[in-house]
Short mmCIF file of C-alpha atoms in Angstrom, two decimals:
data_model
loop_
_atom_site.label_atom_id
_atom_site.label_comp_id
_atom_site.label_asym_id
_atom_site.label_seq_id
_atom_site.Cartn_x
_atom_site.Cartn_y
_atom_site.Cartn_z
CA MET A 1 -2.61 -14.52 19.86
CA ALA A 2 -0.82 -16.79 22.32
CA VAL A 3 2.01 -17.43 19.87
CA ALA A 4 2.47 -13.70 19.25
CA LEU A 5 2.59 -13.03 23.00
CA MET A 6 5.23 -15.73 23.49
CA ILE A 7 7.35 -14.25 20.66
CA ALA A 8 7.09 -10.79 22.25
CA MET A 9 8.15 -12.20 25.63
CA GLY A 10 11.16 -13.82 23.99
CA ALA A 11 12.15 -10.52 22.39
CA LEU A 12 11.83 -8.72 25.74
CA GLY A 13 14.02 -11.34 27.40
CA LEU A 14 16.69 -10.93 24.73
CA ALA A 15 16.56 -7.13 25.09
CA ALA A 16 16.94 -7.42 28.87
CA VAL A 17 20.04 -9.59 28.49
CA VAL A 18 21.62 -7.22 25.97
CA ALA A 19 20.89 -4.14 28.12
CA TRP A 20 22.34 -5.84 31.21
CA LEU A 21 25.55 -6.90 29.41
CA MET A 22 26.00 -3.30 28.23
CA ALA A 23 25.43 -2.09 31.80
CA VAL A 24 28.15 -4.46 33.08
CA ARG A 25 30.61 -3.11 30.51
CA THR A 26 29.75 0.49 31.43
CA ALA A 27 30.11 -0.25 35.17
CA ARG A 28 33.63 -1.56 34.59
CA ARG A 29 34.61 1.83 33.08
CA ILE A 30 33.44 3.73 36.17
CA PRO A 31 36.09 3.98 38.95
CA GLN A 32 35.46 1.67 41.94
CA PRO A 33 34.70 3.25 45.34
CA ALA A 34 37.72 3.47 47.66
CA SER A 35 36.03 1.01 50.04
CA ALA A 36 35.67 -1.70 47.35
CA PRO A 37 38.17 -4.63 47.37
CA PRO A 38 40.85 -4.03 44.74
CA GLY A 39 40.48 -6.06 41.54
CA LYS A 40 36.96 -7.37 42.38
CA PRO A 41 34.28 -6.42 39.77
CA ARG A 42 30.97 -4.95 40.85
CA ASN A 43 28.25 -7.47 41.60
CA LEU A 44 24.53 -7.08 40.81
CA ALA A 45 23.85 -4.93 43.85
CA GLY A 46 26.91 -2.80 43.14
CA ILE A 47 25.85 -2.08 39.55
CA VAL A 48 22.30 -1.11 40.62
CA ARG A 49 23.72 1.08 43.43
CA ALA A 50 26.07 2.81 40.98
CA ALA A 51 23.13 3.50 38.66
CA PHE A 52 20.64 4.88 41.22
CA SER A 53 22.66 5.75 44.39
CA PRO A 54 26.07 6.79 43.01
CA THR A 55 29.03 7.59 45.26
CA ASP A 56 31.43 10.47 44.54
CA GLU A 57 33.63 8.07 42.55
CA ASP A 58 30.60 7.00 40.47
CA LYS A 59 29.85 10.66 39.70
CA ALA A 60 33.38 11.30 38.46
CA ASP A 61 32.17 10.76 34.90
CA PRO A 62 28.51 12.02 34.70
CA ALA A 63 28.11 10.77 31.11
CA LEU A 64 29.08 7.21 32.04
CA GLN A 65 26.92 7.28 35.18
CA LYS A 66 23.90 8.45 33.15
CA GLN A 67 24.55 5.79 30.49
CA LEU A 68 24.71 3.09 33.22
CA ARG A 69 21.43 4.23 34.75
CA THR A 70 19.68 4.16 31.36
CA GLN A 71 20.93 0.65 30.57
CA VAL A 72 19.86 -0.73 33.96
CA GLN A 73 16.43 0.93 33.59
CA ILE A 74 15.94 -0.73 30.18
CA ALA A 75 16.89 -4.17 31.55
CA LEU A 76 14.53 -3.81 34.54
CA ALA A 77 11.68 -2.51 32.34
CA CYS A 78 11.98 -5.51 30.01
CA LEU A 79 11.92 -7.96 32.94
CA ILE A 80 8.90 -6.31 34.56
CA THR A 81 7.00 -6.29 31.24
CA MET A 82 7.78 -10.01 30.79
CA ALA A 83 6.46 -10.76 34.28
CA VAL A 84 3.18 -8.94 33.59
CA ALA A 85 2.76 -10.68 30.22
CA SER A 86 3.28 -14.09 31.80
CA PHE A 87 0.11 -13.60 33.86
CA ALA A 88 -1.90 -12.87 30.71
CA LEU A 89 -0.59 -15.86 28.75
CA PRO A 90 -2.85 -18.54 30.40
CA LEU A 91 -5.91 -16.39 29.63
CA THR A 92 -5.10 -16.09 25.93
CA PRO A 93 -7.42 -18.26 23.77
CA VAL A 94 -5.70 -20.96 21.75
CA ALA A 95 -7.15 -22.18 18.45
CA ALA A 96 -8.14 -25.84 18.41
CA PRO A 97 -5.59 -27.97 16.50
CA PRO A 98 -6.67 -29.49 13.20
CA ALA A 99 -6.36 -33.00 14.69
CA VAL A 100 -9.49 -32.41 16.80
CA ALA A 101 -11.67 -31.94 13.73
CA GLU A 102 -9.99 -34.88 12.01
CA ALA A 103 -10.62 -37.23 14.96
CA ALA A 104 -14.32 -36.40 14.88
CA ALA A 105 -14.71 -37.59 11.28
CA PRO A 106 -17.14 -40.54 10.95
CA PRO A 107 -15.63 -43.98 10.32
CA PRO A 108 -15.85 -45.51 6.84
CA ASP A 109 -18.78 -47.79 5.98
CA PRO A 110 -17.51 -51.33 6.70
CA THR A 111 -20.16 -53.08 4.59
CA GLY A 112 -18.50 -55.87 2.62
CA MET A 113 -15.35 -56.00 4.77
CA THR A 114 -14.00 -59.37 5.93
CA LEU A 115 -11.64 -59.72 8.88
CA SER A 116 -9.69 -62.93 9.48
CA TYR A 117 -8.44 -63.74 13.00
CA ILE A 118 -6.78 -66.47 15.01
CA ARG A 119 -8.28 -66.99 18.47
CA SER A 120 -6.28 -69.05 20.97
CA ASN A 121 -4.82 -69.16 24.44
CA GLN A 122 -2.24 -66.48 25.04
CA ASP A 123 0.53 -69.06 24.60
CA GLY A 124 -0.80 -69.88 21.12
CA THR A 125 -2.37 -73.22 22.00
CA LEU A 126 -5.84 -74.28 20.78
CA PRO A 127 -5.83 -71.97 17.73
CA GLU A 128 -9.10 -71.51 15.88
CA ARG A 129 -9.77 -69.48 12.76
CA VAL A 130 -12.41 -66.77 13.19
CA ILE A 131 -13.73 -64.95 10.11
CA VAL A 132 -15.91 -61.85 10.49
CA HIS A 133 -17.93 -60.55 7.54
CA VAL A 134 -19.90 -57.30 7.62
CA VAL A 135 -23.04 -57.98 5.57
CA SER A 136 -24.60 -54.53 6.02
CA PRO A 137 -24.49 -51.58 8.45
CA THR A 138 -26.77 -53.62 10.74
CA GLU A 139 -25.64 -57.25 10.23
CA VAL A 140 -22.49 -59.26 10.91
CA HIS A 141 -21.76 -62.95 10.16
CA VAL A 142 -19.01 -64.97 11.85
CA ALA A 143 -17.57 -68.39 10.97
CA LYS A 144 -15.32 -70.31 13.38
CA MET A 145 -13.21 -73.14 11.97
CA LEU A 146 -10.70 -75.65 13.24
CA ALA A 147 -9.34 -78.15 10.72
CA PRO A 148 -10.91 -78.37 7.23
CA CYS A 149 -13.74 -80.88 6.83
CA THR A 150 -14.62 -80.67 10.54
CA ASP A 151 -17.64 -79.19 12.29
CA ALA A 152 -17.60 -75.37 12.14
CA ALA A 153 -19.71 -72.71 13.82
CA TYR A 154 -21.67 -70.08 11.87
CA VAL A 155 -23.13 -67.22 13.95
CA THR A 156 -25.11 -64.20 12.75
CA ALA A 157 -26.19 -61.00 14.49
CA VAL A 158 -28.62 -58.22 13.54
CA PHE A 159 -28.26 -54.81 15.21
CA ASP A 160 -30.38 -51.79 15.96
CA PRO A 161 -28.58 -48.88 14.21
CA VAL A 162 -29.66 -46.43 16.93
CA THR A 163 -28.78 -48.39 20.07
CA ARG A 164 -25.91 -50.22 18.33
CA GLU A 165 -26.67 -53.49 20.10
CA ALA A 166 -27.86 -56.83 18.77
CA THR A 167 -31.60 -57.41 18.61
CA ARG A 168 -31.18 -61.06 17.49
CA LEU A 169 -28.22 -63.39 17.52
CA VAL A 170 -28.43 -66.82 15.86
CA GLY A 171 -25.94 -69.58 16.57
CA GLY A 172 -25.61 -72.54 14.21
CA ARG A 173 -23.32 -74.71 12.12
CA LEU A 174 -21.72 -74.15 8.72
CA THR A 175 -23.26 -76.42 6.07
CA ARG A 176 -21.49 -77.85 3.03
CA GLU A 177 -23.49 -75.39 0.93
CA SER A 178 -21.88 -72.44 2.78
CA THR A 179 -25.15 -71.65 4.56
CA GLN A 180 -26.13 -71.62 8.22
CA LYS A 181 -27.99 -74.39 10.01
CA PRO A 182 -29.61 -72.45 12.91
CA GLN A 183 -29.61 -74.06 16.36
CA ALA A 184 -29.93 -71.38 19.04
CA PHE A 185 -31.47 -67.91 19.19
CA ILE A 186 -30.93 -64.95 21.52
CA ASP A 187 -33.43 -62.07 21.27
CA LEU A 188 -33.34 -58.71 23.00
CA VAL A 189 -36.81 -57.66 24.19
CA PRO A 190 -36.74 -53.83 24.19
CA GLY A 191 -39.74 -53.32 26.48
CA THR A 192 -38.33 -55.33 29.38
CA ARG A 193 -34.69 -55.17 28.24
CA SER A 194 -34.36 -58.90 28.71
CA LEU A 195 -32.48 -61.55 26.74
CA GLU A 196 -34.55 -64.57 25.70
CA VAL A 197 -32.77 -67.79 24.73
CA ARG A 198 -34.50 -70.31 22.45
CA LEU A 199 -33.16 -73.66 21.27
CA GLY A 200 -34.00 -75.39 18.02
CA ASP A 201 -37.05 -73.35 16.99
CA PRO A 202 -37.10 -69.52 16.97
CA ALA A 203 -40.85 -69.65 17.70
CA SER A 204 -40.55 -71.93 20.74
CA ARG A 205 -40.95 -70.82 24.35
CA PRO A 206 -37.78 -69.29 25.82
CA ALA A 207 -35.51 -71.81 27.50
CA GLU A 208 -33.84 -69.00 29.47
CA ILE A 209 -34.65 -65.36 30.20
CA HIS A 210 -32.02 -62.99 31.60
CA PRO A 211 -31.85 -59.25 32.30
CA ALA A 212 -29.61 -57.64 29.72
CA PRO A 213 -26.44 -55.99 31.07
CA LEU A 214 -25.25 -52.44 30.50
CA ALA A 215 -26.09 -51.14 27.02
CA PRO A 216 -24.83 -51.76 24.46
CA TRP A 217 -24.67 -55.45 25.28
CA ARG A 218 -22.07 -57.61 23.59
CA ILE A 219 -21.59 -61.40 23.60
CA TYR A 220 -18.05 -62.44 24.51
CA ASP A 221 -18.02 -65.68 22.49
CA PHE A 222 -18.87 -63.67 19.35
CA ASP A 223 -15.13 -62.90 19.49
CA LEU A 224 -15.50 -59.10 19.50
CA ALA A 225 -17.09 -59.18 16.03
CA GLU A 226 -19.40 -56.30 17.03
CA PHE A 227 -16.38 -53.99 16.88
CA ALA A 228 -16.30 -54.44 13.09
CA LEU A 229 -19.49 -52.36 13.02
CA PHE A 230 -19.41 -50.33 16.22
CA GLY A 231 -15.80 -50.18 17.34
CA PRO A 232 -14.24 -47.13 19.02
CA HIS A 233 -12.67 -44.47 16.80
CA ASP A 234 -12.68 -41.29 18.91
CA HIS A 235 -9.74 -42.00 21.28
CA LYS A 236 -11.98 -41.96 24.38
CA ASP A 237 -12.95 -44.29 27.23
CA PHE A 238 -16.13 -46.31 26.71
CA SER A 239 -18.21 -49.02 28.41
CA PHE A 240 -20.49 -51.88 27.41
CA GLY A 241 -22.15 -54.96 28.86
CA PHE A 242 -20.90 -58.52 28.40
CA VAL A 243 -22.77 -61.83 28.27
CA MET A 244 -21.36 -65.22 27.27
CA ALA A 245 -22.78 -68.52 26.08
CA TRP A 246 -21.06 -71.32 27.99
CA PRO A 247 -22.26 -74.70 26.66
CA ASP A 248 -20.53 -77.01 29.13
CA GLY A 249 -23.65 -78.93 30.14
CA THR A 250 -24.39 -76.81 33.19
CA SER A 251 -27.22 -74.30 33.59
CA PRO A 252 -27.71 -71.57 32.62
CA THR A 253 -26.14 -71.66 29.19
CA LEU A 254 -26.11 -67.86 28.90
CA ARG A 255 -24.02 -66.13 31.56
CA ILE A 256 -24.49 -62.43 32.36
CA LEU A 257 -20.96 -61.21 33.01
CA GLY A 258 -21.68 -57.52 33.67
CA ALA A 259 -20.05 -54.26 32.67
CA VAL A 260 -16.77 -53.78 30.84
CA ASN A 261 -14.85 -50.52 31.17
CA ALA A 262 -12.44 -49.70 28.34
CA LYS A 263 -9.86 -47.03 29.15
CA PHE A 264 -8.06 -45.33 26.27
CA LEU A 265 -4.28 -45.55 26.81
CA TYR A 266 -2.49 -44.17 23.75
CA SER A 267 -2.18 -44.32 19.96
CA SER A 268 0.65 -45.96 18.03
CA ASP A 269 1.86 -46.41 14.44
CA GLU A 270 1.43 -42.69 13.73
CA GLY A 271 -2.13 -42.75 15.05
CA ALA A 272 -3.27 -45.84 13.12
CA LYS A 273 -3.80 -47.98 16.24
CA ASP A 274 -5.55 -47.17 19.52
CA HIS A 275 -4.68 -49.05 22.70
CA TYR A 276 -7.22 -49.71 25.48
CA ARG A 277 -7.19 -51.44 28.86
CA LEU A 278 -10.37 -53.45 29.58
CA SER A 279 -11.51 -54.20 33.11
CA GLY A 280 -14.66 -54.16 35.22
CA PRO A 281 -17.12 -56.66 36.72
CA ALA A 282 -17.18 -58.82 33.56
CA PHE A 283 -13.46 -59.50 34.01
CA THR A 284 -13.41 -59.83 37.81
CA ASP A 285 -12.98 -63.29 39.31
CA PRO A 286 -13.83 -63.70 43.04
CA VAL A 287 -10.72 -65.85 43.54
CA ILE A 288 -8.20 -64.70 40.92
CA GLY A 289 -9.22 -61.05 40.82
CA SER A 290 -8.96 -59.04 37.60
CA ARG A 291 -8.91 -61.13 34.41
CA GLY A 292 -9.09 -58.25 31.98
CA GLY A 293 -6.33 -57.10 29.68
CA GLU A 294 -5.53 -54.90 26.70
CA MET A 295 -7.02 -54.44 23.27
CA ILE A 296 -5.68 -52.73 20.15
CA ALA A 297 -8.27 -51.31 17.76
CA ASP A 298 -8.02 -49.76 14.32
CA ALA A 299 -8.17 -46.03 15.02
CA ARG A 300 -10.17 -45.29 11.86
CA SER A 301 -12.79 -48.05 11.73
CA GLY A 302 -12.68 -49.42 15.28
CA HIS A 303 -12.31 -53.15 14.48
CA VAL A 304 -10.07 -55.21 16.74
CA ILE A 305 -6.45 -55.74 15.71
CA GLU A 306 -5.36 -57.68 18.79
CA ALA A 307 -6.80 -58.48 22.22
CA ARG A 308 -5.45 -60.36 25.25
CA PHE A 309 -7.69 -61.05 28.25
CA GLY A 310 -7.34 -63.28 31.27
CA ARG A 311 -10.86 -64.67 31.01
CA PRO A 312 -11.54 -67.34 28.34
CA ASN A 313 -14.65 -67.11 26.16
CA HIS A 314 -15.00 -70.84 25.30
CA PRO A 315 -14.87 -73.99 27.44
CA GLY A 316 -11.48 -75.71 27.42
CA TYR A 317 -9.44 -72.50 27.16
CA ASP A 318 -7.29 -70.94 29.92
CA ASN A 319 -7.46 -67.34 28.71
CA PHE A 320 -8.09 -65.37 25.52
CA MET A 321 -6.05 -64.00 22.64
CA LEU A 322 -7.38 -62.69 19.32
CA LYS A 323 -5.06 -61.60 16.49
CA LEU A 324 -6.00 -60.11 13.14
CA THR A 325 -4.30 -61.91 10.27
CA GLU A 326 -5.99 -60.25 7.28
CA ALA A 327 -8.37 -57.37 6.62
CA ALA A 328 -10.06 -57.56 3.20
CA PRO A 329 -11.90 -54.30 2.40
CA PRO A 330 -14.90 -54.15 0.08
CA PRO A 331 -15.47 -55.27 -2.60
CA ALA A 332 -12.75 -57.93 -2.19
CA GLY A 333 -14.04 -58.75 1.28
CA ALA A 334 -17.20 -60.43 -0.03
CA GLU A 335 -15.16 -62.80 -2.22
CA THR A 336 -12.79 -63.55 0.67
CA TRP A 337 -15.78 -64.53 2.81
CA ARG A 338 -17.34 -66.78 0.17
CA ASN A 339 -14.04 -68.51 -0.54
CA ALA A 340 -13.37 -69.14 3.16
CA LEU A 341 -16.74 -70.85 3.65
CA ALA A 342 -16.42 -72.92 0.47
CA GLU A 343 -12.81 -73.97 1.13
CA HIS A 344 -13.68 -75.41 4.54
CA TRP A 345 -15.75 -78.22 2.98
CA ARG A 346 -14.06 -78.45 -0.45
CA ASN A 347 -13.10 -82.03 -1.49
CA CYS A 348 -14.20 -83.42 1.88
CA PRO A 349 -15.52 -86.99 2.26
CA ALA A 350 -19.27 -87.35 1.97
CA ALA A 351 -21.17 -87.06 5.21
CA ASP A 352 -22.14 -90.30 6.95
CA PRO A 353 -25.93 -90.55 6.47
CA GLY A 354 -26.21 -92.44 9.74
CA LYS A 355 -24.98 -89.46 11.75
#
């Protein structure tokens, strides 16, 4: 309806121009009044006056004077109709574009996908390989590796599919058999919405208890692996809570950072990538100020493609940068994950039994 109205307004405008040009030509054929400057054509007011308040000279040729009046009336009628239609145009309903329905489509099931990253300072120093594997719609495993044959982290997380936040997170080391040696446990207690930290034994008394931040809570040193399951894909702002394990020998080990606000900025690469600016209490330093930054996410699945923040997520770092180097979809992703774990310890010297 709106398109049809705009086409009609364009046609009226064209008709008004044509009628006015014809009126100008007709006015030139009518003798000028004796009081008019010689050689000067009639202006707008003169043409309208000749059409509706003719002098004796204008009436010298009644047929031309009538033709002029008709042409000016047509031009004015078209302009008035256009003005009235312009008031109705904002009220005309417009059909929703197909892109709206497309954006609302659910993301693909990431089960079996493996994402390989490099995490470092923003200048590229202290690079570490981070591999994220989606085990199921509710479980993600992450391995963090420096040089081959050296100690490597292996962290797992299980999620509630309704709340989309971790109910248990287990930190440990990667064994030579490509399994996890558990060392630390973080559990979300739904009734009190608290985070309980246990060391060594999952059945031991909590070493630390903290109130969970804004739901859904995320752990910063998990290197944004949660986004592989629950990343944004609807081009909108969103928020979440951040905590961070900071094992530098001080207490507490688990730091509650607070809320993170992600503002959608724009899409790039023909809509394949979504850009966000992250800020909020979790990225606010009392001395430095904001230590947030920007993140690029896959617009379809939501996993992180690149992120740069001012706040580091591991001791020894100055800031944070995460870059995707490879995305292996299922079923190839499972083999990529197995190979990465096995390669880390392949052909390495035997472990010292005294250590």
